[in-house]
Amino acid sequence: MTIKSTIQVVENILSANDQIAIQNRTFLDQNGIFSLNIMASPGSGKTSFILQTIKWSSEFCKIGVVEGDTAAVTIDADKVSAAGIPATQINTGGDCHLDAMMLKQGFRALPLESIDLLLVENVGNLVCPAAFQLGTHKNVLIASIPEGDDKPYKYPAMYKAVDVLIINKTDLSPYVDFNMEYFLTGVQMLNPDLVHFPVSCKTGEGFTGWIDWLRSQVCK
Amino acid sequence: MTIKSTIQVVENILSANDQIAIQNRTFLDQNGIFSLNIMASPGSGKTSFILQTIKWSSEFCKIGVVEGDTAAVTIDADKVSAAGIPATQINTGGDCHLDAMMLKQGFRALPLESIDLLLVENVGNLVCPAAFQLGTHKNVLIASIPEGDDKPYKYPAMYKAVDVLIINKTDLSPYVDFNMEYFLTGVQMLNPDLVHFPVSCKTGEGFTGWIDWLRSQVCK
């Protein structure tokens, strides 16, 4: 026997997500919280980026973190908690991205009344998360030098979907072949207004520029 | 107005994919072709791995390559063609993985009568491709040192789904924090029989072991 079920077509599913994303944005605005959806390939340094950002910005804002993972592990949330920052973990149950409903459930577990800045670490994936708005104020993409300079050309949807680009692991530049001009030409073609900051989350190099931008957004 | 459409539930969709995967396998077996589905995060070195494998194995087998990408770019296929190897490109149209039907359409564009080994480069993604069998003989995962040692813990479905693990970019070991023991403990928990080869696709270091394994499979 063939089992069938009736479901909404894709346009409506995305629209349902967008409805909840709008609710999330309204809720965050009402609570005076600026928020970032941080996306990247696995291993590009999302958690290290969050930890460095905490170190550099705790003077001017109070941070909360939502960590998305495909499995029931708290490796990243534990690192953030160890830095004295409230963190909550979303287990997607194998799903390849966060969606607005997951974030809605996730961020309400945080002490929102004492947070100015919410950092959301999405699942490590350079394809799927780009299609799901969460309701955060800005989308941030972390690229990393050892990933290679051809990624904008090969994953254009992600590079089109973001507002800020962090180019991480500049400390590895002497040891890998990465043509920054070729990389940025690809970025420029897809997203001409994309703000970008080359940084090393390991050493903190380049964080001044990123933190200035962040401060201008949080302290509006 | 709400538009609805009737579709099969997920079990049936996967089963349809598996049916075509079985057809692919039968076709490959009938043509005496051994095949690998190569999966990894973006930028872990799948194409470099294929290029080094071509260099090391062209003495004992004839290779064909299928390149999967989310966009209509032929960067990887061009590199393989430049090495004198027949290559075909599958554009998934934004989709986050290859499936059996895409491979079926892709490999028939190759001169199969003169191929012993088919290398399929999946879309760079550490989540979704693990759920879709293509009909290839073995699933290969390429991890890379700069991605970090916690990936088995965070992306368990992928580490469970593969038969061979390549640990690439060993040339960067001196410059990044990567605890091999912690990494392999995670791998062992998920997939105790997983064969693994640490290599550098940049220098060729470690390829002897991998090529011995490959030769034993192709020349059975």
Short mmCIF file of C-alpha atoms in Angstrom, two decimals:
data_model
loop_
_atom_site.label_atom_id
_atom_site.label_comp_id
_atom_site.label_asym_id
_atom_site.label_seq_id
_atom_site.Cartn_x
_atom_site.Cartn_y
_atom_site.Cartn_z
CA MET A 1 0.00 0.00 0.00
CA THR A 2 1.22 3.48 -0.80
CA ILE A 3 0.82 5.92 2.07
CA LYS A 4 0.21 9.48 1.03
CA SER A 5 -0.02 12.66 3.03
CA THR A 6 -1.08 16.14 2.00
CA ILE A 7 1.38 18.94 2.69
CA GLN A 8 1.73 22.58 1.69
CA VAL A 9 3.85 23.37 -1.37
CA VAL A 10 7.28 24.85 -0.74
CA GLU A 11 6.21 28.49 -1.14
CA ASN A 12 3.79 28.11 1.74
CA ILE A 13 6.28 26.34 3.98
CA LEU A 14 8.78 29.14 3.49
CA SER A 15 6.06 31.67 4.09
CA ALA A 16 5.13 29.97 7.40
CA ASN A 17 8.78 30.22 8.43
CA ASP A 18 8.85 33.87 7.43
CA GLN A 19 5.74 34.57 9.54
CA ILE A 20 7.48 33.23 12.64
CA ALA A 21 10.66 35.10 11.68
CA ILE A 22 8.64 38.33 11.70
CA GLN A 23 7.31 37.46 15.18
CA ASN A 24 10.88 36.79 16.35
CA ARG A 25 12.06 40.16 14.99
CA THR A 26 9.18 41.99 16.68
CA PHE A 27 9.90 40.25 19.97
CA LEU A 28 13.62 41.07 19.76
CA ASP A 29 12.90 44.71 18.90
CA GLN A 30 10.44 45.03 21.79
CA ASN A 31 13.16 43.78 24.10
CA GLY A 32 15.83 46.08 22.64
CA ILE A 33 17.98 43.19 21.45
CA PHE A 34 20.16 43.38 18.31
CA SER A 35 20.70 39.94 16.80
CA LEU A 36 22.98 38.16 14.33
CA ASN A 37 22.48 34.87 12.47
CA ILE A 38 25.99 33.46 12.03
CA MET A 39 26.38 30.98 9.17
CA ALA A 40 29.38 29.13 7.72
CA SER A 41 30.83 25.82 6.61
CA PRO A 42 31.67 23.35 9.37
CA GLY A 43 34.99 24.30 10.92
CA SER A 44 35.25 27.85 9.60
CA GLY A 45 35.46 29.16 13.17
CA LYS A 46 31.94 30.23 14.17
CA THR A 47 32.38 29.41 17.84
CA SER A 48 35.87 30.95 18.00
CA PHE A 49 34.41 34.05 16.35
CA ILE A 50 31.68 34.22 18.99
CA LEU A 51 34.24 33.78 21.79
CA GLN A 52 36.49 36.57 20.42
CA THR A 53 33.46 38.83 19.89
CA ILE A 54 32.44 38.26 23.52
CA LYS A 55 35.96 39.21 24.66
CA TRP A 56 36.01 42.42 22.61
CA SER A 57 32.44 43.61 23.18
CA SER A 58 31.56 42.78 26.77
CA GLU A 59 32.48 46.36 27.75
CA PHE A 60 29.69 47.91 25.71
CA CYS A 61 27.00 45.21 25.59
CA LYS A 62 25.56 42.13 27.30
CA ILE A 63 25.50 39.05 25.13
CA GLY A 64 23.41 35.89 24.89
CA VAL A 65 24.12 32.98 22.55
CA VAL A 66 21.98 30.36 20.84
CA GLU A 67 23.94 27.37 19.54
CA GLY A 68 22.48 25.22 16.76
CA ASP A 69 23.78 21.70 16.21
CA THR A 70 22.60 18.65 14.31
CA ALA A 71 23.26 16.39 17.31
CA ALA A 72 22.70 16.45 21.05
CA VAL A 73 26.17 17.74 21.91
CA THR A 74 26.89 20.84 23.95
CA ILE A 75 30.54 21.36 22.94
CA ASP A 76 29.96 24.91 21.64
CA ALA A 77 27.41 25.95 24.29
CA ASP A 78 29.82 24.74 26.99
CA LYS A 79 32.62 26.94 25.60
CA VAL A 80 30.34 29.99 25.62
CA SER A 81 29.07 29.23 29.14
CA ALA A 82 32.67 28.87 30.31
CA ALA A 83 33.18 32.47 29.12
CA GLY A 84 30.44 33.52 31.56
CA ILE A 85 27.82 34.17 28.87
CA PRO A 86 24.27 32.73 28.95
CA ALA A 87 23.91 30.13 26.19
CA THR A 88 21.24 27.74 25.05
CA GLN A 89 21.55 24.77 22.72
CA ILE A 90 19.20 23.81 19.90
CA ASN A 91 19.47 20.24 18.65
CA THR A 92 17.98 20.14 15.14
CA GLY A 93 17.65 16.35 15.30
CA GLY A 94 19.80 15.87 12.20
CA ASP A 95 18.28 18.77 10.24
CA CYS A 96 20.73 20.79 8.21
CA HIS A 97 19.70 24.31 9.30
CA LEU A 98 17.98 26.34 11.99
CA ASP A 99 14.52 27.70 11.26
CA ALA A 100 12.50 30.50 12.84
CA MET A 101 10.49 28.18 15.09
CA MET A 102 13.63 26.57 16.51
CA LEU A 103 15.05 30.01 17.27
CA LYS A 104 11.76 31.11 18.86
CA GLN A 105 11.91 28.13 21.19
CA GLY A 106 15.63 28.60 21.77
CA PHE A 107 16.04 32.24 22.66
CA ARG A 108 13.20 32.29 25.17
CA ALA A 109 15.33 30.03 27.36
CA LEU A 110 17.79 32.95 27.77
CA PRO A 111 17.55 35.81 30.32
CA LEU A 112 16.44 38.21 27.57
CA GLU A 113 15.81 41.14 29.91
CA SER A 114 19.56 41.43 30.50
CA ILE A 115 20.76 40.97 26.91
CA ASP A 116 21.60 43.65 24.28
CA LEU A 117 23.10 41.37 21.66
CA LEU A 118 21.93 37.89 20.63
CA LEU A 119 24.39 35.77 18.64
CA VAL A 120 22.87 32.76 16.89
CA GLU A 121 25.29 30.09 15.67
CA ASN A 122 23.58 28.23 12.83
CA VAL A 123 24.37 24.64 11.79
CA GLY A 124 27.67 24.42 9.87
CA ASN A 125 26.43 24.33 6.28
CA LEU A 126 27.14 26.60 3.31
CA VAL A 127 23.93 25.74 1.45
CA CYS A 128 20.67 25.20 3.37
CA PRO A 129 20.68 27.86 6.17
CA ALA A 130 20.69 30.64 3.54
CA ALA A 131 17.10 29.77 2.61
CA PHE A 132 15.62 30.18 6.10
CA GLN A 133 15.23 33.61 7.66
CA LEU A 134 15.27 33.46 11.47
CA GLY A 135 14.11 37.01 12.21
CA THR A 136 17.56 38.21 13.27
CA HIS A 137 18.64 41.72 12.23
CA LYS A 138 21.66 40.77 10.14
CA ASN A 139 23.01 37.63 8.50
CA VAL A 140 26.74 37.06 8.97
CA LEU A 141 28.83 34.63 6.92
CA ILE A 142 32.19 33.38 8.12
CA ALA A 143 34.49 32.23 5.33
CA SER A 144 37.93 30.89 6.20
CA ILE A 145 41.22 31.06 4.33
CA PRO A 146 41.92 27.28 4.22
CA GLU A 147 38.48 26.67 2.66
CA GLY A 148 39.78 28.20 -0.55
CA ASP A 149 39.14 31.27 -2.66
CA ASP A 150 36.54 29.73 -5.00
CA LYS A 151 33.68 29.46 -2.51
CA PRO A 152 31.67 32.53 -3.65
CA TYR A 153 31.60 31.06 -7.16
CA LYS A 154 30.49 27.63 -5.93
CA TYR A 155 28.02 28.61 -3.18
CA PRO A 156 26.48 31.81 -4.58
CA ALA A 157 23.13 31.57 -2.73
CA MET A 158 24.87 31.90 0.65
CA TYR A 159 27.05 34.81 -0.45
CA LYS A 160 23.97 36.62 -1.78
CA ALA A 161 21.99 36.05 1.44
CA VAL A 162 24.26 37.82 3.94
CA ASP A 163 24.93 41.37 5.18
CA VAL A 164 28.40 40.94 6.66
CA LEU A 165 31.31 38.69 5.65
CA ILE A 166 34.05 37.68 8.07
CA ILE A 167 37.16 36.21 6.41
CA ASN A 168 38.67 34.12 9.19
CA LYS A 169 41.99 32.33 9.78
CA THR A 170 44.17 35.03 8.25
CA ASP A 171 46.92 33.60 10.49
CA LEU A 172 47.04 30.62 8.07
CA SER A 173 47.54 32.83 4.99
CA PRO A 174 51.30 32.12 4.72
CA TYR A 175 50.65 28.37 4.52
CA VAL A 176 47.77 28.07 2.02
CA ASP A 177 47.07 29.21 -1.54
CA PHE A 178 44.31 31.81 -1.25
CA ASN A 179 43.98 34.59 -3.82
CA MET A 180 42.14 37.36 -1.95
CA GLU A 181 41.56 39.37 -5.13
CA TYR A 182 39.91 36.42 -6.90
CA PHE A 183 37.81 35.70 -3.78
CA LEU A 184 36.64 39.31 -3.39
CA THR A 185 35.88 39.60 -7.12
CA GLY A 186 33.45 36.69 -6.70
CA VAL A 187 31.92 38.28 -3.62
CA GLN A 188 31.54 41.65 -5.35
CA MET A 189 29.74 40.08 -8.32
CA LEU A 190 27.14 38.48 -6.06
CA ASN A 191 26.73 41.05 -3.32
CA PRO A 192 28.29 44.43 -4.15
CA ASP A 193 27.42 46.10 -0.81
CA LEU A 194 28.70 43.29 1.41
CA VAL A 195 30.79 44.64 4.30
CA HIS A 196 33.80 42.38 4.94
CA PHE A 197 36.40 42.02 7.69
CA PRO A 198 39.51 39.80 7.41
CA VAL A 199 40.27 38.49 10.92
CA SER A 200 42.03 35.80 12.90
CA CYS A 201 39.78 34.46 15.64
CA LYS A 202 42.85 32.70 17.02
CA THR A 203 44.98 35.84 17.53
CA GLY A 204 42.31 38.58 17.51
CA GLU A 205 43.95 40.27 14.50
CA GLY A 206 41.49 42.41 12.54
CA PHE A 207 38.83 42.52 15.27
CA THR A 208 39.00 46.31 15.70
CA GLY A 209 37.14 46.91 12.44
CA TRP A 210 34.53 44.24 13.09
CA ILE A 211 33.89 45.44 16.64
CA ASP A 212 33.54 49.07 15.48
CA TRP A 213 30.85 47.93 13.04
CA LEU A 214 29.15 45.84 15.72
CA ARG A 215 29.19 48.70 18.23
CA SER A 216 27.60 51.02 15.66
CA GLN A 217 24.74 48.55 15.26
CA VAL A 218 24.18 47.63 18.92
CA CYS A 219 24.48 51.19 20.29
CA LYS A 220 22.20 52.85 17.70
CA MET B 1 -6.24 30.98 -1.36
CA THR B 2 -4.16 28.17 0.04
CA ILE B 3 -2.62 25.98 -2.64
CA LYS B 4 -2.10 22.38 -1.64
CA SER B 5 -0.40 19.54 -3.42
CA THR B 6 -0.27 15.86 -2.60
CA ILE B 7 3.18 14.32 -2.30
CA GLN B 8 4.61 11.07 -1.03
CA VAL B 9 5.81 10.95 2.57
CA VAL B 10 9.55 11.03 3.19
CA GLU B 11 9.97 7.25 3.49
CA ASN B 12 8.73 6.82 -0.06
CA ILE B 13 10.91 9.58 -1.47
CA LEU B 14 14.01 7.97 0.04
CA SER B 15 12.88 4.60 -1.20
CA ALA B 16 12.50 5.99 -4.75
CA ASN B 17 16.07 7.30 -4.52
CA ASP B 18 17.26 3.91 -3.28
CA GLN B 19 15.58 2.17 -6.22
CA ILE B 20 17.53 4.30 -8.69
CA ALA B 21 20.69 3.83 -6.62
CA ILE B 22 20.29 0.06 -7.06
CA GLN B 23 19.92 0.56 -10.83
CA ASN B 24 23.09 2.69 -10.85
CA ARG B 25 25.01 0.01 -8.96
CA THR B 26 23.84 -2.71 -11.32
CA PHE B 27 24.81 -0.61 -14.33
CA LEU B 28 28.26 0.14 -12.88
CA ASP B 29 28.84 -3.54 -12.04
CA GLN B 30 27.81 -4.62 -15.53
CA ASN B 31 30.38 -2.19 -16.93
CA GLY B 32 33.12 -3.34 -14.53
CA ILE B 33 33.41 0.09 -12.90
CA PHE B 34 34.33 0.58 -9.23
CA SER B 35 32.91 3.84 -7.87
CA LEU B 36 33.35 6.20 -4.93
CA ASN B 37 30.98 8.86 -3.57
CA ILE B 38 33.27 11.54 -2.11
CA MET B 39 31.67 13.74 0.53
CA ALA B 40 33.01 16.55 2.74
CA SER B 41 32.54 20.09 4.03
CA PRO B 42 33.15 22.87 1.52
CA GLY B 43 36.87 23.45 1.17
CA SER B 44 38.11 20.25 2.75
CA GLY B 45 39.97 19.39 -0.44
CA LYS B 46 37.73 17.04 -2.45
CA THR B 47 38.96 18.24 -5.83
CA SER B 48 42.62 18.27 -4.74
CA PHE B 49 42.09 14.72 -3.43
CA ILE B 50 40.70 13.64 -6.80
CA LEU B 51 43.60 15.27 -8.64
CA GLN B 52 46.22 13.56 -6.43
CA THR B 53 44.37 10.24 -6.73
CA ILE B 54 44.45 10.59 -10.54
CA LYS B 55 48.20 11.24 -10.41
CA TRP B 56 48.88 8.19 -8.22
CA SER B 57 46.52 5.70 -9.83
CA SER B 58 46.57 6.35 -13.57
CA GLU B 59 49.13 3.54 -13.94
CA PHE B 60 46.71 0.85 -12.80
CA CYS B 61 43.29 2.21 -13.77
CA LYS B 62 41.35 4.54 -16.05
CA ILE B 63 39.37 7.17 -14.24
CA GLY B 64 36.22 9.19 -14.91
CA VAL B 65 34.89 11.96 -12.68
CA VAL B 66 31.43 13.36 -11.95
CA GLU B 67 31.48 16.79 -10.29
CA GLY B 68 28.46 17.96 -8.29
CA ASP B 69 27.97 21.66 -7.60
CA THR B 70 25.09 23.82 -6.41
CA ALA B 71 25.71 26.35 -9.17
CA ALA B 72 26.49 26.34 -12.89
CA VAL B 73 30.25 26.63 -12.49
CA THR B 74 32.78 24.23 -13.97
CA ILE B 75 35.78 25.17 -11.80
CA ASP B 76 36.29 21.61 -10.51
CA ALA B 77 35.41 19.82 -13.75
CA ASP B 78 37.85 22.10 -15.62
CA LYS B 79 40.67 21.14 -13.24
CA VAL B 80 39.97 17.43 -13.78
CA SER B 81 39.71 17.85 -17.56
CA ALA B 82 43.02 19.73 -17.52
CA ALA B 83 44.54 16.58 -15.98
CA GLY B 84 43.41 14.68 -19.10
CA ILE B 85 40.57 12.83 -17.38
CA PRO B 86 36.98 12.71 -18.67
CA ALA B 87 34.73 14.74 -16.38
CA THR B 88 31.10 15.74 -16.34
CA GLN B 89 29.42 18.42 -14.25
CA ILE B 90 26.09 18.14 -12.41
CA ASN B 91 24.48 21.42 -11.41
CA THR B 92 22.02 20.64 -8.59
CA GLY B 93 20.27 23.98 -9.11
CA GLY B 94 20.89 25.06 -5.53
CA ASP B 95 20.13 21.67 -3.96
CA CYS B 96 22.40 20.68 -1.11
CA HIS B 97 23.30 17.12 -2.22
CA LEU B 98 23.51 14.78 -5.18
CA ASP B 99 20.88 12.07 -5.51
CA ALA B 100 20.81 8.82 -7.46
CA MET B 101 18.85 10.29 -10.39
CA MET B 102 21.36 13.12 -10.83
CA LEU B 103 24.21 10.61 -10.85
CA LYS B 104 22.35 8.40 -13.34
CA GLN B 105 22.05 11.35 -15.71
CA GLY B 106 25.61 12.47 -15.00
CA PHE B 107 27.71 9.36 -15.46
CA ARG B 108 26.12 8.35 -18.73
CA ALA B 109 27.74 11.43 -20.28
CA LEU B 110 31.14 9.79 -19.65
CA PRO B 111 32.93 7.26 -21.95
CA LEU B 112 32.06 4.43 -19.54
CA GLU B 113 33.46 1.68 -21.74
CA SER B 114 36.98 2.98 -21.08
CA ILE B 115 36.65 3.62 -17.31
CA ASP B 116 37.61 1.34 -14.39
CA LEU B 117 37.12 3.85 -11.58
CA LEU B 118 34.37 6.47 -11.23
CA LEU B 119 34.98 9.26 -8.71
CA VAL B 120 31.89 11.26 -7.76
CA GLU B 121 32.48 14.58 -6.01
CA ASN B 122 29.34 15.39 -4.03
CA VAL B 123 28.23 18.90 -3.03
CA GLY B 124 30.32 20.30 -0.17
CA ASN B 125 28.06 19.64 2.81
CA LEU B 126 28.64 17.64 6.00
CA VAL B 127 24.93 17.00 6.65
CA CYS B 128 22.57 16.29 3.73
CA PRO B 129 24.56 14.08 1.30
CA ALA B 130 24.85 11.36 3.98
CA ALA B 131 21.11 10.64 3.64
CA PHE B 132 21.14 9.91 -0.11
CA GLN B 133 22.70 6.73 -1.48
CA LEU B 134 23.92 7.15 -5.05
CA GLY B 135 24.59 3.50 -5.88
CA THR B 136 28.37 3.89 -5.67
CA HIS B 137 30.39 1.06 -4.11
CA LYS B 138 31.92 3.00 -1.22
CA ASN B 139 31.26 6.29 0.54
CA VAL B 140 34.37 8.34 1.27
CA LEU B 141 34.51 11.26 3.70
CA ILE B 142 37.28 13.86 3.56
CA ALA B 143 37.86 15.63 6.86
CA SER B 144 40.54 18.31 7.05
CA ILE B 145 42.82 19.36 9.89
CA PRO B 146 41.84 23.08 9.95
CA GLU B 147 38.14 22.14 10.28
CA GLY B 148 38.84 21.05 13.84
CA ASP B 149 38.87 17.83 15.84
CA ASP B 150 35.25 18.00 17.09
CA LYS B 151 33.50 17.29 13.78
CA PRO B 152 32.67 13.58 14.44
CA TYR B 153 30.87 14.64 17.62
CA LYS B 154 28.92 17.40 15.85
CA TYR B 155 28.10 15.72 12.53
CA PRO B 156 27.64 12.07 13.57
CA ALA B 157 25.28 11.06 10.74
CA MET B 158 27.98 11.70 8.14
CA TYR B 159 30.69 9.86 10.08
CA LYS B 160 28.36 6.86 10.46
CA ALA B 161 27.48 6.81 6.75
CA VAL B 162 30.95 6.29 5.26
CA ASP B 163 33.35 3.42 4.56
CA VAL B 164 36.62 5.33 4.25
CA LEU B 165 37.87 8.47 6.00
CA ILE B 166 40.58 10.69 4.51
CA ILE B 167 42.11 13.18 6.99
CA ASN B 168 43.44 15.89 4.70
CA LYS B 169 45.73 18.90 5.08
CA THR B 170 48.21 17.22 7.42
CA ASP B 171 50.71 19.82 6.11
CA LEU B 172 48.82 22.40 8.22
CA SER B 173 49.15 20.36 11.44
CA PRO B 174 51.98 22.52 12.86
CA TYR B 175 49.84 25.66 12.58
CA VAL B 176 46.45 24.60 13.98
CA ASP B 177 45.17 22.99 17.19
CA PHE B 178 43.95 19.54 16.21
CA ASN B 179 43.97 16.70 18.72
CA MET B 180 44.13 13.55 16.57
CA GLU B 181 43.43 11.27 19.54
CA TYR B 182 40.22 13.16 20.44
CA PHE B 183 39.16 13.18 16.78
CA LEU B 184 39.74 9.45 16.28
CA THR B 185 38.01 8.60 19.58
CA GLY B 186 34.89 10.31 18.19
CA VAL B 187 35.21 8.45 14.90
CA GLN B 188 35.72 5.11 16.65
CA MET B 189 32.57 5.60 18.76
CA LEU B 190 30.43 6.17 15.68
CA ASN B 191 32.02 3.84 13.14
CA PRO B 192 34.45 1.33 14.67
CA ASP B 193 35.46 -0.29 11.37
CA LEU B 194 36.13 2.92 9.47
CA VAL B 195 39.41 2.75 7.52
CA HIS B 196 41.28 6.07 7.73
CA PHE B 197 44.23 7.67 5.94
CA PRO B 198 45.90 10.93 7.05
CA VAL B 199 47.15 12.69 3.91
CA SER B 200 48.19 15.99 2.41
CA CYS B 201 46.62 16.48 -1.00
CA LYS B 202 48.98 19.43 -1.44
CA THR B 203 52.23 17.48 -0.99
CA GLY B 204 51.06 13.90 -1.64
CA GLU B 205 52.19 12.80 1.85
CA GLY B 206 50.30 9.71 3.05
CA PHE B 207 48.96 8.73 -0.38
CA THR B 208 50.78 5.39 -0.46
CA GLY B 209 48.38 3.86 2.07
CA TRP B 210 45.28 5.27 0.41
CA ILE B 211 46.39 4.16 -3.06
CA ASP B 212 47.17 0.63 -1.82
CA TRP B 213 43.61 0.43 -0.46
CA LEU B 214 42.17 1.81 -3.70
CA ARG B 215 44.20 -0.59 -5.85
CA SER B 216 42.95 -3.53 -3.76
CA GLN B 217 39.36 -2.46 -4.49
CA VAL B 218 39.70 -1.61 -8.19
CA CYS B 219 41.84 -4.63 -9.12
CA LYS B 220 39.73 -7.24 -7.29
#
